[in-house]
Every structure is written in C-alpha cells, then in structure tokens.
mmCIF file of C-alpha atoms in Angstrom:
data_model
loop_
_atom_site.group_PDB
_atom_site.id
_atom_site.type_symbol
_atom_site.label_atom_id
_atom_site.label_comp_id
_atom_site.label_asym_id
_atom_site.label_seq_id
_atom_site.Cartn_x
_atom_site.Cartn_y
_atom_site.Cartn_z
ATOM 1 C CA UNK Z 1 0.027 0.021 0.145
ATOM 2 C CA UNK Z 2 1.525 3.270 -0.899
ATOM 3 C CA UNK Z 3 0.588 5.734 2.038
ATOM 4 C CA UNK Z 4 0.978 9.489 1.171
ATOM 5 C CA UNK Z 5 3.773 11.233 3.118
ATOM 6 C CA UNK Z 6 1.591 14.752 3.026
ATOM 7 C CA UNK Z 7 -1.685 15.408 2.023
ATOM 8 C CA UNK Z 8 -2.698 19.397 1.744
ATOM 9 C CA UNK Z 9 -6.080 20.597 0.694
ATOM 10 C CA UNK Z 10 -5.702 23.850 -1.174
ATOM 11 C CA UNK Z 11 -9.339 25.340 -1.080
ATOM 12 C CA UNK Z 12 -8.559 28.636 -3.013
ATOM 13 C CA UNK Z 13 -6.998 26.494 -5.873
ATOM 14 C CA UNK Z 14 -9.447 23.849 -5.569
ATOM 15 C CA UNK Z 15 -7.151 21.034 -5.282
ATOM 16 C CA UNK Z 16 -5.434 18.425 -3.169
ATOM 17 C CA UNK Z 17 -1.797 18.060 -3.160
ATOM 18 C CA UNK Z 18 -0.282 14.744 -2.264
ATOM 19 C CA UNK Z 19 3.266 13.705 -1.712
ATOM 20 C CA UNK Z 20 4.041 10.091 -2.181
ATOM 21 C CA UNK Z 21 7.460 8.249 -2.041
ATOM 22 C CA UNK Z 22 7.601 8.451 -5.965
ATOM 23 C CA UNK Z 23 6.697 12.202 -6.292
ATOM 24 C CA UNK Z 24 4.348 15.173 -5.491
ATOM 25 C CA UNK Z 25 1.035 15.481 -7.107
ATOM 26 C CA UNK Z 26 -1.593 18.107 -7.445
ATOM 27 C CA UNK Z 27 -4.993 16.721 -8.300
ATOM 28 C CA UNK Z 28 -7.903 19.183 -9.300
ATOM 29 C CA UNK Z 29 -11.342 18.935 -7.446
ATOM 30 C CA UNK Z 30 -12.899 18.535 -10.679
ATOM 31 C CA UNK Z 31 -10.676 15.557 -11.692
ATOM 32 C CA UNK Z 32 -11.089 14.040 -8.092
ATOM 33 C CA UNK Z 33 -15.036 14.584 -8.483
ATOM 34 C CA UNK Z 34 -15.502 12.743 -11.800
ATOM 35 C CA UNK Z 35 -13.090 9.883 -10.981
ATOM 36 C CA UNK Z 36 -14.920 9.562 -7.563
ATOM 37 C CA UNK Z 37 -14.768 5.854 -6.326
ATOM 38 C CA UNK Z 38 -18.448 6.075 -5.316
ATOM 39 C CA UNK Z 39 -20.912 3.469 -6.710
ATOM 40 C CA UNK Z 40 -22.789 6.405 -7.867
ATOM 41 C CA UNK Z 41 -19.821 7.419 -10.293
ATOM 42 C CA UNK Z 42 -18.128 4.185 -10.884
ATOM 43 C CA UNK Z 43 -21.354 1.916 -11.456
ATOM 44 C CA UNK Z 44 -21.984 -1.474 -9.885
ATOM 45 C CA UNK Z 45 -20.725 -3.589 -12.608
ATOM 46 C CA UNK Z 46 -17.720 -3.642 -15.172
ATOM 47 C CA UNK Z 47 -17.521 -0.764 -17.634
ATOM 48 C CA UNK Z 48 -16.538 2.988 -17.478
ATOM 49 C CA UNK Z 49 -19.221 3.872 -15.035
ATOM 50 C CA UNK Z 50 -21.378 6.891 -15.218
ATOM 51 C CA UNK Z 51 -19.994 9.992 -16.979
ATOM 52 C CA UNK Z 52 -20.173 13.132 -14.781
ATOM 53 C CA UNK Z 53 -20.205 16.285 -16.470
ATOM 54 C CA UNK Z 54 -20.461 19.930 -15.529
ATOM 55 C CA UNK Z 55 -18.222 19.780 -12.585
ATOM 56 C CA UNK Z 56 -15.531 22.512 -13.848
ATOM 57 C CA UNK Z 57 -16.070 24.750 -10.724
ATOM 58 C CA UNK Z 58 -16.501 22.205 -8.012
ATOM 59 C CA UNK Z 59 -14.343 22.675 -4.963
ATOM 60 C CA UNK Z 60 -13.500 20.620 -2.035
ATOM 61 C CA UNK Z 61 -15.114 21.429 1.398
ATOM 62 C CA UNK Z 62 -12.995 19.147 3.553
ATOM 63 C CA UNK Z 63 -11.316 15.846 3.547
ATOM 64 C CA UNK Z 64 -11.388 13.223 6.529
ATOM 65 C CA UNK Z 65 -9.193 10.353 7.369
ATOM 66 C CA UNK Z 66 -11.212 7.120 6.922
ATOM 67 C CA UNK Z 67 -8.884 4.878 8.949
ATOM 68 C CA UNK Z 68 -5.285 4.534 7.885
ATOM 69 C CA UNK Z 69 -5.955 3.616 4.450
ATOM 70 C CA UNK Z 70 -8.255 6.355 2.698
ATOM 71 C CA UNK Z 71 -9.686 9.658 2.410
ATOM 72 C CA UNK Z 72 -13.341 10.887 2.336
ATOM 73 C CA UNK Z 73 -13.686 13.962 0.342
ATOM 74 C CA UNK Z 74 -16.501 16.047 0.821
ATOM 75 C CA UNK Z 75 -17.232 18.343 -2.295
ATOM 76 C CA UNK Z 76 -19.057 21.622 -2.261
ATOM 77 C CA UNK Z 77 -21.760 20.047 -4.807
ATOM 78 C CA UNK Z 78 -22.986 17.746 -1.858
ATOM 79 C CA UNK Z 79 -21.062 14.625 -3.133
ATOM 80 C CA UNK Z 80 -19.385 12.802 -0.306
ATOM 81 C CA UNK Z 81 -19.600 9.153 -0.998
ATOM 82 C CA UNK Z 82 -16.941 6.825 -1.988
ATOM 83 C CA UNK Z 83 -13.579 6.314 -0.074
ATOM 84 C CA UNK Z 84 -10.404 7.380 -1.954
ATOM 85 C CA UNK Z 85 -7.977 4.737 -0.741
ATOM 86 C CA UNK Z 86 -4.123 5.645 -0.700
ATOM 87 C CA UNK Z 87 -3.704 3.103 -3.790
ATOM 88 C CA UNK Z 88 -6.448 4.735 -5.787
ATOM 89 C CA UNK Z 89 -5.121 8.258 -5.067
ATOM 90 C CA UNK Z 90 -1.594 7.132 -6.265
ATOM 91 C CA UNK Z 91 -3.250 5.390 -9.309
ATOM 92 C CA UNK Z 92 -5.234 8.824 -10.008
ATOM 93 C CA UNK Z 93 -1.916 10.863 -9.304
ATOM 94 C CA UNK Z 94 0.241 8.615 -11.690
ATOM 95 C CA UNK Z 95 -2.351 8.183 -14.620
ATOM 96 C CA UNK Z 96 -3.838 11.928 -14.414
ATOM 97 C CA UNK Z 97 -2.868 12.956 -17.783
ATOM 98 C CA UNK Z 98 -4.184 9.635 -19.645
ATOM 99 C CA UNK Z 99 -7.281 9.587 -17.402
ATOM 100 C CA UNK Z 100 -8.043 13.214 -17.841
ATOM 101 C CA UNK Z 101 -7.978 12.929 -21.739
ATOM 102 C CA UNK Z 102 -9.962 9.890 -21.641
ATOM 103 C CA UNK Z 103 -12.540 11.705 -19.609
ATOM 104 C CA UNK Z 104 -12.491 14.629 -22.144
ATOM 105 C CA UNK Z 105 -12.848 12.196 -25.175
ATOM 106 C CA UNK Z 106 -15.794 10.550 -23.219
ATOM 107 C CA UNK Z 107 -17.563 14.090 -22.700
ATOM 108 C CA UNK Z 108 -17.034 14.871 -26.349
ATOM 109 C CA UNK Z 109 -18.658 11.578 -27.531
ATOM 110 C CA UNK Z 110 -21.466 12.085 -25.199
ATOM 111 C CA UNK Z 111 -22.034 15.699 -26.420
ATOM 112 C CA UNK Z 112 -21.500 17.022 -22.645
ATOM 113 C CA UNK Z 113 -19.341 19.528 -21.361
ATOM 114 C CA UNK Z 114 -17.324 20.478 -18.153
ATOM 115 C CA UNK Z 115 -19.157 23.721 -17.604
ATOM 116 C CA UNK Z 116 -22.217 23.273 -15.479
ATOM 117 C CA UNK Z 117 -24.161 25.881 -17.353
ATOM 118 C CA UNK Z 118 -23.583 24.518 -20.809
ATOM 119 C CA UNK Z 119 -26.867 22.566 -20.903
ATOM 120 C CA UNK Z 120 -28.912 25.346 -19.266
ATOM 121 C CA UNK Z 121 -30.995 27.912 -21.280
ATOM 122 C CA UNK Z 122 -30.785 31.129 -19.879
ATOM 123 C CA UNK Z 123 -33.442 33.815 -20.648
ATOM 124 C CA UNK Z 124 -32.247 37.243 -20.439
ATOM 125 C CA UNK Z 125 -34.893 39.826 -20.567
#
C-alpha cells in the first residue's frame, strides 16, 4: 500500500496536493470528483461507470481520514460518498494525464461538457 507522506487541501486553488514516495502530485477537485470511487460514479458492474459532467468549478469543502487507508472527500456540490484509498489516489495521480484525456474524450462523444451551465438555457430579458 502506498501511503502518502503529506496531504494538503488547497481550497482557494480547488485542489489536493499529495506527496508520495515516488513524487508530489496536485489533483484538481474536478478530476477527483469525476473519478470518484463511489458506486454512484463508478457504477455497480464492469465498464466505465457514469459520465459525470458540468463539474468544472467544483471545490472541496473538506477531507477526512477514513482509518489509516483512505480519505473521504466532501465536495461543495454535496457529493461525499466513496472512499479514496491511498492506492487509488496514487493511481489517479500517476495516470492523471491519460485519465483526464479519456474523460475529455468521453465528454465529447456524449455531447457533454465541463461547464455546469452548458446545458442550461438562460433567458435574458
């Protein structure tokens, strides 16, 4: 198990900074939110899980230790289920670029976007 040496929540920058033995990583709240380990996002079976869109401005309210093996991340959109194990966080950190590109490709194929207001019709009058 890869236990981080240091974890720092940066609310202003909306990211989580992690220091593992193999390096330091900064993961955005949006990235962590769309790759949540919750059943709501990952699904209950094999496959890519649920595509979460419109989370560009999401932030992290707080992080809580879950035993000695994981974090519970509470996002400001109300999402707070799923535990981010140390191994999963390290996997997300090490594969961030490929995961992020995969996410962007999935959004494009689905005709969705990162902006939460993209699908909303605004009436100005």
